[in-house]
Amino acid sequence: MGGIADLDVAFPASRISAQQMSTVSGVPIPDILEITHSESFPILGPDEQSWELTLEAARAVLKREQVEPAVIGQVIFAGSGEWDVPFWSPAAKVASELGIEHAHCFEIANFCNAGMTAVRTGLDGIAAGRTEYALVLVGDRLGRMVDHGDPAAKALFNLGDAAAAVLLARDDYTFEVLHSAMRTDPSWSDYYLGEHRPDRVVIRRGGHRRGLAAAYVDNFTSLIGETLESLGKGISDVTHFLINQGDRSMHERLLREIGIPAERSVFNYDRLGHMGGADTMIALRGLMDEHRLRPGDLILLATSAMGFSWGITALEYRPHGRIRSSPQTTTVSPLTARTHGTDSRHRLTARKG
């Protein structure tokens, strides 16, 4: 099926704090912290754009992997469809900046499930022989779409912004994609809607309805069962379970109900909000940098999205000696240095062995 050769993530320089949200909304800080679990987290500033973040992440990946732009046959930009510029292709823009001149560049809008949908689409192209490499860019601007002045929108106050770049390869990959299972329950299609403002689009809840938390657990449980059955595995074989960081209580409930210990998952709530479709890539990149992966590890990525869609993507870690130290003398730009919230000269990264 092919797999993920390498990936990287990037964060904007700007942040939003619980204090700022409380000041403009009137919602008490303790009530906000019950949703965000963090005093502050990254969000796109007025002069920052999501495509620029994906470009920085993509440059880091292509440099590490020493992949020439000419061999990339697809560039796929994944998100909600609310791009930095209306009626415009961020995939083509990033490709242009990277010198990728002959690829098919297009967008996939499936909200926070778009990244994994794009991974599956890119791997389908590789399996069909259309290309040897595909580049998936995960970028959104959800933090800019929250109306922080509306107390009724406080359930969305944890939305922040980040970006990811994922290089897919036919051969010589670090993570083999073993299985992908996705589904949508269209009865929830109007639960959230966009509303045009003079300067932006904001997210509004179309109307409250009970049962969404149960739908999350039911759909994820079913897709996990389908995935593990197809692989001939059991829940005890899952080494790491990574999930979109949208709701901590739902995250913990799902772990309890499917029987995965919390230590097999990743919790970044203390320092990050819900960073859109980049959440699982942030968690996966963290496991790589912290040397918490071992050859043969089975990793499940659980992604969900407004609409409502759910997905489970199964990966097997197959490094083949690709982990090595980054050069110690690299000059780091301000944005690249923000990629993992630390100076990238002092971390280990995955690259060809």
Tab-separated table of C-alpha atoms in Angstrom:
chain	number	residue	atom	x	y	z
A	1	MET	CA	0.000	0.000	0.000
A	2	GLY	CA	3.006	2.312	0.519
A	3	GLY	CA	3.594	4.497	3.501
A	4	ILE	CA	4.840	7.645	5.181
A	5	ALA	CA	8.494	8.375	4.482
A	6	ASP	CA	8.704	11.347	6.830
A	7	LEU	CA	6.605	14.095	8.396
A	8	ASP	CA	7.018	17.393	10.180
A	9	VAL	CA	4.824	19.968	11.891
A	10	ALA	CA	4.923	23.744	12.265
A	11	PHE	CA	3.263	26.223	14.616
A	12	PRO	CA	2.479	29.920	14.211
A	13	ALA	CA	4.321	32.488	16.308
A	14	SER	CA	1.152	33.986	17.772
A	15	ARG	CA	-0.714	32.546	20.750
A	16	ILE	CA	-4.049	33.099	22.430
A	17	SER	CA	-4.539	32.880	26.179
A	18	ALA	CA	-7.420	31.982	28.444
A	19	GLN	CA	-7.110	35.486	29.870
A	20	GLN	CA	-7.607	37.041	26.418
A	21	MET	CA	-10.633	34.860	25.711
A	22	SER	CA	-12.127	35.672	29.098
A	23	THR	CA	-11.640	39.410	28.563
A	24	VAL	CA	-13.488	39.521	25.219
A	25	SER	CA	-16.182	36.922	26.030
A	26	GLY	CA	-16.879	37.535	29.706
A	27	VAL	CA	-16.563	33.795	30.354
A	28	PRO	CA	-14.654	33.160	33.629
A	29	ILE	CA	-11.133	31.801	33.179
A	30	PRO	CA	-11.855	28.570	35.138
A	31	ASP	CA	-14.725	27.804	32.753
A	32	ILE	CA	-12.449	28.352	29.758
A	33	LEU	CA	-9.725	26.154	31.237
A	34	GLU	CA	-12.245	23.313	31.567
A	35	ILE	CA	-12.355	23.371	27.757
A	36	THR	CA	-8.792	24.309	26.816
A	37	HIS	CA	-6.857	22.629	29.691
A	38	SER	CA	-4.095	25.067	28.770
A	39	GLU	CA	-3.364	28.664	29.718
A	40	SER	CA	-2.427	29.467	26.104
A	41	PHE	CA	-1.746	27.797	22.755
A	42	PRO	CA	-0.714	28.679	19.169
A	43	ILE	CA	-3.086	30.508	16.846
A	44	LEU	CA	-2.518	32.249	13.517
A	45	GLY	CA	-1.752	35.932	13.943
A	46	PRO	CA	-3.024	38.686	11.616
A	47	ASP	CA	0.038	38.410	9.361
A	48	GLU	CA	0.359	34.603	9.380
A	49	GLN	CA	-1.097	32.182	6.859
A	50	SER	CA	-1.578	28.447	7.069
A	51	TRP	CA	-0.036	27.707	3.677
A	52	GLU	CA	3.217	29.293	4.822
A	53	LEU	CA	3.343	26.945	7.801
A	54	THR	CA	2.825	23.903	5.573
A	55	LEU	CA	5.592	25.194	3.307
A	56	GLU	CA	8.062	25.333	6.204
A	57	ALA	CA	7.153	21.832	7.332
A	58	ALA	CA	7.419	20.519	3.759
A	59	ARG	CA	10.833	22.104	3.250
A	60	ALA	CA	12.110	20.382	6.392
A	61	VAL	CA	10.810	17.003	5.212
A	62	LEU	CA	12.177	17.246	1.664
A	63	LYS	CA	15.573	18.406	2.926
A	64	ARG	CA	15.851	15.500	5.368
A	65	GLU	CA	14.711	12.941	2.819
A	66	GLN	CA	16.776	14.451	-0.013
A	67	VAL	CA	13.828	14.063	-2.361
A	68	GLU	CA	13.948	16.154	-5.520
A	69	PRO	CA	10.813	18.176	-6.358
A	70	ALA	CA	10.659	16.629	-9.836
A	71	VAL	CA	9.765	13.157	-8.492
A	72	ILE	CA	6.697	14.325	-6.554
A	73	GLY	CA	3.624	13.586	-8.638
A	74	GLN	CA	0.887	14.823	-6.293
A	75	VAL	CA	0.593	17.708	-3.857
A	76	ILE	CA	-2.565	17.526	-1.753
A	77	PHE	CA	-3.630	20.289	0.639
A	78	ALA	CA	-6.037	19.073	3.317
A	79	GLY	CA	-8.324	21.102	5.569
A	80	SER	CA	-11.791	22.581	5.928
A	81	GLY	CA	-11.959	24.360	2.571
A	82	GLU	CA	-11.671	27.815	4.143
A	83	TRP	CA	-8.251	28.670	2.689
A	84	ASP	CA	-6.096	31.748	3.282
A	85	VAL	CA	-7.347	33.232	-0.001
A	86	PRO	CA	-10.809	32.507	-1.483
A	87	PHE	CA	-11.143	30.662	-4.813
A	88	TRP	CA	-7.460	29.700	-4.750
A	89	SER	CA	-5.258	26.626	-4.586
A	90	PRO	CA	-2.915	26.468	-1.577
A	91	ALA	CA	-1.588	23.142	-2.912
A	92	ALA	CA	-0.437	24.830	-6.117
A	93	LYS	CA	1.040	27.766	-4.190
A	94	VAL	CA	3.166	25.523	-1.971
A	95	ALA	CA	4.209	23.435	-4.985
A	96	SER	CA	5.344	26.599	-6.758
A	97	GLU	CA	7.405	27.691	-3.759
A	98	LEU	CA	9.033	24.251	-3.539
A	99	GLY	CA	9.842	24.090	-7.257
A	100	ILE	CA	7.435	21.199	-7.889
A	101	GLU	CA	6.487	21.959	-11.491
A	102	HIS	CA	4.721	18.922	-12.929
A	103	ALA	CA	2.648	17.457	-10.095
A	104	HIS	CA	-1.130	17.327	-9.876
A	105	CYS	CA	-1.982	19.822	-7.116
A	106	PHE	CA	-5.392	19.819	-5.481
A	107	GLU	CA	-7.292	20.246	-2.220
A	108	ILE	CA	-9.331	17.904	-0.019
A	109	ALA	CA	-11.908	19.356	2.375
A	110	ASN	CA	-12.987	16.949	5.103
A	111	PHE	CA	-12.272	19.185	8.094
A	112	CYS	CA	-10.093	17.501	10.750
A	113	ASN	CA	-10.309	14.145	8.946
A	114	ALA	CA	-8.958	15.696	5.733
A	115	GLY	CA	-5.320	14.894	6.448
A	116	MET	CA	-5.876	11.153	6.692
A	117	THR	CA	-8.270	11.284	3.723
A	118	ALA	CA	-5.470	12.954	1.759
A	119	VAL	CA	-2.986	10.304	2.889
A	120	ARG	CA	-5.312	7.587	1.636
A	121	THR	CA	-5.866	9.442	-1.648
A	122	GLY	CA	-2.145	9.948	-2.163
A	123	LEU	CA	-1.402	6.288	-1.466
A	124	ASP	CA	-4.128	5.277	-3.923
A	125	GLY	CA	-2.288	7.300	-6.567
A	126	ILE	CA	1.003	5.657	-5.677
A	127	ALA	CA	-0.567	2.167	-5.770
A	128	ALA	CA	-2.034	2.935	-9.209
A	129	GLY	CA	1.436	3.760	-10.493
A	130	ARG	CA	0.741	7.464	-11.057
A	131	THR	CA	3.700	8.590	-8.956
A	132	GLU	CA	6.433	7.366	-6.637
A	133	TYR	CA	5.989	10.208	-4.130
A	134	ALA	CA	3.070	12.343	-2.964
A	135	LEU	CA	3.164	15.303	-0.608
A	136	VAL	CA	0.264	15.851	1.795
A	137	LEU	CA	-0.063	19.267	3.441
A	138	VAL	CA	-2.364	19.633	6.434
A	139	GLY	CA	-3.262	23.248	7.066
A	140	ASP	CA	-6.233	25.122	8.426
A	141	ARG	CA	-7.166	28.373	10.116
A	142	LEU	CA	-9.720	27.176	12.633
A	143	GLY	CA	-8.457	29.405	15.440
A	144	ARG	CA	-9.204	32.454	13.304
A	145	MET	CA	-12.757	31.173	12.731
A	146	VAL	CA	-13.790	31.151	16.395
A	147	ASP	CA	-15.903	34.045	17.672
A	148	HIS	CA	-14.116	34.572	20.983
A	149	GLY	CA	-16.499	37.394	21.848
A	150	ASP	CA	-19.491	35.054	21.954
A	151	PRO	CA	-19.937	33.145	25.246
A	152	ALA	CA	-22.143	30.643	23.424
A	153	ALA	CA	-19.114	29.639	21.324
A	154	LYS	CA	-16.967	28.670	24.315
A	155	ALA	CA	-17.038	24.978	23.343
A	156	LEU	CA	-14.815	26.008	20.413
A	157	PHE	CA	-12.381	28.083	22.463
A	158	ASN	CA	-9.803	25.262	22.339
A	159	LEU	CA	-9.393	25.560	18.559
A	160	GLY	CA	-5.878	26.584	17.583
A	161	ASP	CA	-3.725	26.416	14.464
A	162	ALA	CA	-0.835	24.246	13.299
A	163	ALA	CA	0.313	22.634	10.082
A	164	ALA	CA	1.866	19.377	8.967
A	165	ALA	CA	3.623	18.012	5.905
A	166	VAL	CA	3.618	14.283	5.176
A	167	LEU	CA	5.758	12.718	2.443
A	168	LEU	CA	4.251	9.514	1.056
A	169	ALA	CA	6.417	7.002	-0.781
A	170	ARG	CA	5.977	3.786	-2.719
A	171	ASP	CA	9.155	2.348	-1.185
A	172	ASP	CA	11.618	3.235	1.572
A	173	TYR	CA	9.077	4.506	4.078
A	174	THR	CA	9.212	4.824	7.854
A	175	PHE	CA	5.540	3.993	8.524
A	176	GLU	CA	3.707	1.433	6.428
A	177	VAL	CA	0.018	2.291	6.096
A	178	LEU	CA	-1.649	-1.040	6.796
A	179	HIS	CA	-5.327	-0.094	6.699
A	180	SER	CA	-7.660	2.879	6.461
A	181	ALA	CA	-11.338	2.842	7.467
A	182	MET	CA	-13.608	5.910	7.393
A	183	ARG	CA	-17.286	6.720	7.606
A	184	THR	CA	-19.647	9.698	7.845
A	185	ASP	CA	-22.936	10.062	9.727
A	186	PRO	CA	-24.711	12.700	7.600
A	187	SER	CA	-27.457	13.214	10.185
A	188	TRP	CA	-24.999	15.585	11.943
A	189	SER	CA	-24.272	17.619	8.805
A	190	ASP	CA	-25.922	20.827	10.058
A	191	TYR	CA	-24.593	20.712	13.617
A	192	TYR	CA	-21.920	23.306	12.802
A	193	LEU	CA	-22.089	25.937	10.063
A	194	GLY	CA	-19.984	28.827	8.808
A	195	GLU	CA	-21.232	32.400	9.014
A	196	HIS	CA	-19.804	35.173	6.830
A	197	ARG	CA	-18.557	38.293	8.558
A	198	PRO	CA	-17.138	41.368	6.792
A	199	ASP	CA	-13.583	40.270	7.586
A	200	ARG	CA	-13.811	36.485	8.016
A	201	VAL	CA	-15.927	33.373	8.392
A	202	VAL	CA	-16.856	32.266	11.905
A	203	ILE	CA	-18.112	28.885	13.087
A	204	ARG	CA	-21.619	28.668	14.518
A	205	ARG	CA	-23.439	25.712	16.012
A	206	GLY	CA	-26.552	25.071	13.968
A	207	GLY	CA	-28.506	23.801	16.952
A	208	HIS	CA	-27.810	21.708	20.020
A	209	ARG	CA	-28.536	18.003	19.825
A	210	ARG	CA	-27.718	15.286	22.319
A	211	GLY	CA	-25.748	12.189	21.470
A	212	LEU	CA	-22.626	13.438	19.706
A	213	ALA	CA	-20.228	12.084	22.355
A	214	ALA	CA	-21.873	8.676	22.103
A	215	ALA	CA	-21.633	8.852	18.301
A	216	TYR	CA	-17.889	9.489	18.604
A	217	VAL	CA	-17.379	6.442	20.807
A	218	ASP	CA	-19.677	4.186	18.763
A	219	ASN	CA	-18.133	5.086	15.397
A	220	PHE	CA	-14.553	4.927	16.610
A	221	THR	CA	-15.179	1.601	18.376
A	222	SER	CA	-16.702	0.111	15.234
A	223	LEU	CA	-13.894	1.351	12.975
A	224	ILE	CA	-11.217	0.121	15.395
A	225	GLY	CA	-12.851	-3.310	15.408
A	226	GLU	CA	-13.016	-3.360	11.609
A	227	THR	CA	-9.374	-2.316	11.333
A	228	LEU	CA	-8.008	-4.808	13.839
A	229	GLU	CA	-10.055	-7.652	12.369
A	230	SER	CA	-8.666	-6.904	8.909
A	231	LEU	CA	-5.138	-7.029	10.325
A	232	GLY	CA	-5.703	-10.128	12.430
A	233	LYS	CA	-4.821	-8.145	15.553
A	234	GLY	CA	-6.377	-7.468	18.929
A	235	ILE	CA	-6.603	-4.354	21.053
A	236	SER	CA	-3.613	-5.532	23.107
A	237	ASP	CA	-1.472	-5.357	19.954
A	238	VAL	CA	-1.995	-1.589	19.644
A	239	THR	CA	1.197	0.102	20.827
A	240	HIS	CA	0.068	3.709	20.389
A	241	PHE	CA	-3.393	5.196	19.932
A	242	LEU	CA	-3.323	8.810	18.727
A	243	ILE	CA	-6.464	10.896	18.477
A	244	ASN	CA	-7.539	14.398	17.499
A	245	GLN	CA	-7.238	16.609	20.555
A	246	GLY	CA	-10.771	18.000	20.462
A	247	ASP	CA	-12.258	16.908	23.769
A	248	ARG	CA	-10.158	15.451	26.594
A	249	SER	CA	-13.108	13.833	28.371
A	250	MET	CA	-14.151	12.046	25.169
A	251	HIS	CA	-10.528	11.008	24.587
A	252	GLU	CA	-10.364	9.462	28.064
A	253	ARG	CA	-13.804	7.860	27.741
A	254	LEU	CA	-12.860	6.238	24.428
A	255	LEU	CA	-9.672	4.796	25.901
A	256	ARG	CA	-11.632	3.303	28.799
A	257	GLU	CA	-14.313	1.780	26.581
A	258	ILE	CA	-11.930	0.205	24.062
A	259	GLY	CA	-9.489	-0.940	26.744
A	260	ILE	CA	-6.345	0.992	25.807
A	261	PRO	CA	-4.285	2.300	28.760
A	262	ALA	CA	-3.760	6.059	28.841
A	263	GLU	CA	0.017	5.596	28.639
A	264	ARG	CA	-0.420	4.201	25.126
A	265	SER	CA	-1.940	7.472	23.970
A	266	VAL	CA	-0.581	11.036	23.780
A	267	PHE	CA	-2.030	13.950	25.739
A	268	ASN	CA	-0.841	17.410	24.698
A	269	TYR	CA	-3.706	19.308	26.319
A	270	ASP	CA	-1.439	21.016	28.840
A	271	ARG	CA	0.349	22.971	26.088
A	272	LEU	CA	-1.756	22.795	22.925
A	273	GLY	CA	-5.363	23.264	21.961
A	274	HIS	CA	-7.122	21.308	19.242
A	275	MET	CA	-4.753	22.010	16.343
A	276	GLY	CA	-7.120	20.792	13.655
A	277	GLY	CA	-6.071	17.920	11.407
A	278	ALA	CA	-2.454	18.296	12.532
A	279	ASP	CA	-3.195	16.840	16.001
A	280	THR	CA	-2.277	13.233	15.238
A	281	MET	CA	0.796	14.305	13.238
A	282	ILE	CA	1.980	16.400	16.192
A	283	ALA	CA	1.579	13.368	18.459
A	284	LEU	CA	3.321	11.036	16.001
A	285	ARG	CA	6.203	13.461	15.447
A	286	GLY	CA	6.550	13.716	19.228
A	287	LEU	CA	6.839	9.944	19.591
A	288	MET	CA	9.579	9.944	16.965
A	289	ASP	CA	11.536	12.768	18.567
A	290	GLU	CA	11.251	11.223	22.038
A	291	HIS	CA	12.460	7.798	20.771
A	292	ARG	CA	9.293	6.116	22.007
A	293	LEU	CA	8.804	3.995	18.898
A	294	ARG	CA	10.153	0.502	18.271
A	295	PRO	CA	10.235	-1.462	14.999
A	296	GLY	CA	6.952	-3.273	14.476
A	297	ASP	CA	4.893	-0.923	16.653
A	298	LEU	CA	1.235	-0.820	15.616
A	299	ILE	CA	-0.085	2.743	15.719
A	300	LEU	CA	-3.728	3.710	15.264
A	301	LEU	CA	-4.584	7.276	14.248
A	302	ALA	CA	-8.146	8.211	15.195
A	303	THR	CA	-9.418	11.280	13.353
A	304	SER	CA	-12.806	12.942	13.385
A	305	ALA	CA	-14.349	15.940	11.712
A	306	MET	CA	-17.348	18.177	11.454
A	307	GLY	CA	-19.799	16.762	9.023
A	308	PHE	CA	-19.499	14.301	10.871
A	309	SER	CA	-16.773	11.898	9.750
A	310	TRP	CA	-14.614	9.436	11.646
A	311	GLY	CA	-11.514	7.554	10.540
A	312	ILE	CA	-9.003	4.997	11.796
A	313	THR	CA	-5.654	4.682	10.030
A	314	ALA	CA	-3.293	1.866	11.025
A	315	LEU	CA	0.476	2.301	10.727
A	316	GLU	CA	3.398	-0.036	11.376
A	317	TYR	CA	6.699	1.551	12.346
A	318	ARG	CA	9.442	0.285	10.019
A	319	PRO	CA	12.450	2.605	10.447
A	320	HIS	CA	15.168	0.414	8.878
A	321	GLY	CA	17.886	2.514	10.477
A	322	ARG	CA	16.490	5.818	9.210
A	323	ILE	CA	16.798	7.643	12.557
A	324	ARG	CA	19.892	9.810	12.886
A	325	SER	CA	20.881	13.076	14.492
A	326	SER	CA	20.206	16.365	12.758
A	327	PRO	CA	23.294	18.422	11.816
A	328	GLN	CA	24.411	20.606	14.684
A	329	THR	CA	25.451	23.540	12.507
A	330	THR	CA	22.237	24.194	10.602
A	331	THR	CA	21.071	27.788	10.426
A	332	VAL	CA	17.427	27.879	11.517
A	333	SER	CA	14.905	30.459	10.366
A	334	PRO	CA	12.511	31.871	13.004
A	335	LEU	CA	9.559	29.903	11.625
A	336	THR	CA	11.485	26.647	11.299
A	337	ALA	CA	12.708	27.026	14.874
A	338	ARG	CA	9.070	27.095	15.955
A	339	THR	CA	8.319	23.791	14.220
A	340	HIS	CA	8.364	21.747	17.441
A	341	GLY	CA	8.359	24.573	19.931
A	342	THR	CA	12.142	24.213	20.275
A	343	ASP	CA	15.268	24.856	18.258
A	344	SER	CA	15.345	22.104	15.632
A	345	ARG	CA	19.149	21.969	15.775
A	346	HIS	CA	18.871	20.134	19.086
A	347	ARG	CA	16.437	17.353	18.202
A	348	LEU	CA	16.646	14.019	16.402
A	349	THR	CA	14.751	13.552	13.174
A	350	ALA	CA	13.946	10.732	10.752
A	351	ARG	CA	15.788	10.611	7.473
A	352	LYS	CA	17.252	8.113	5.043
A	353	GLY	CA	19.812	5.720	6.467
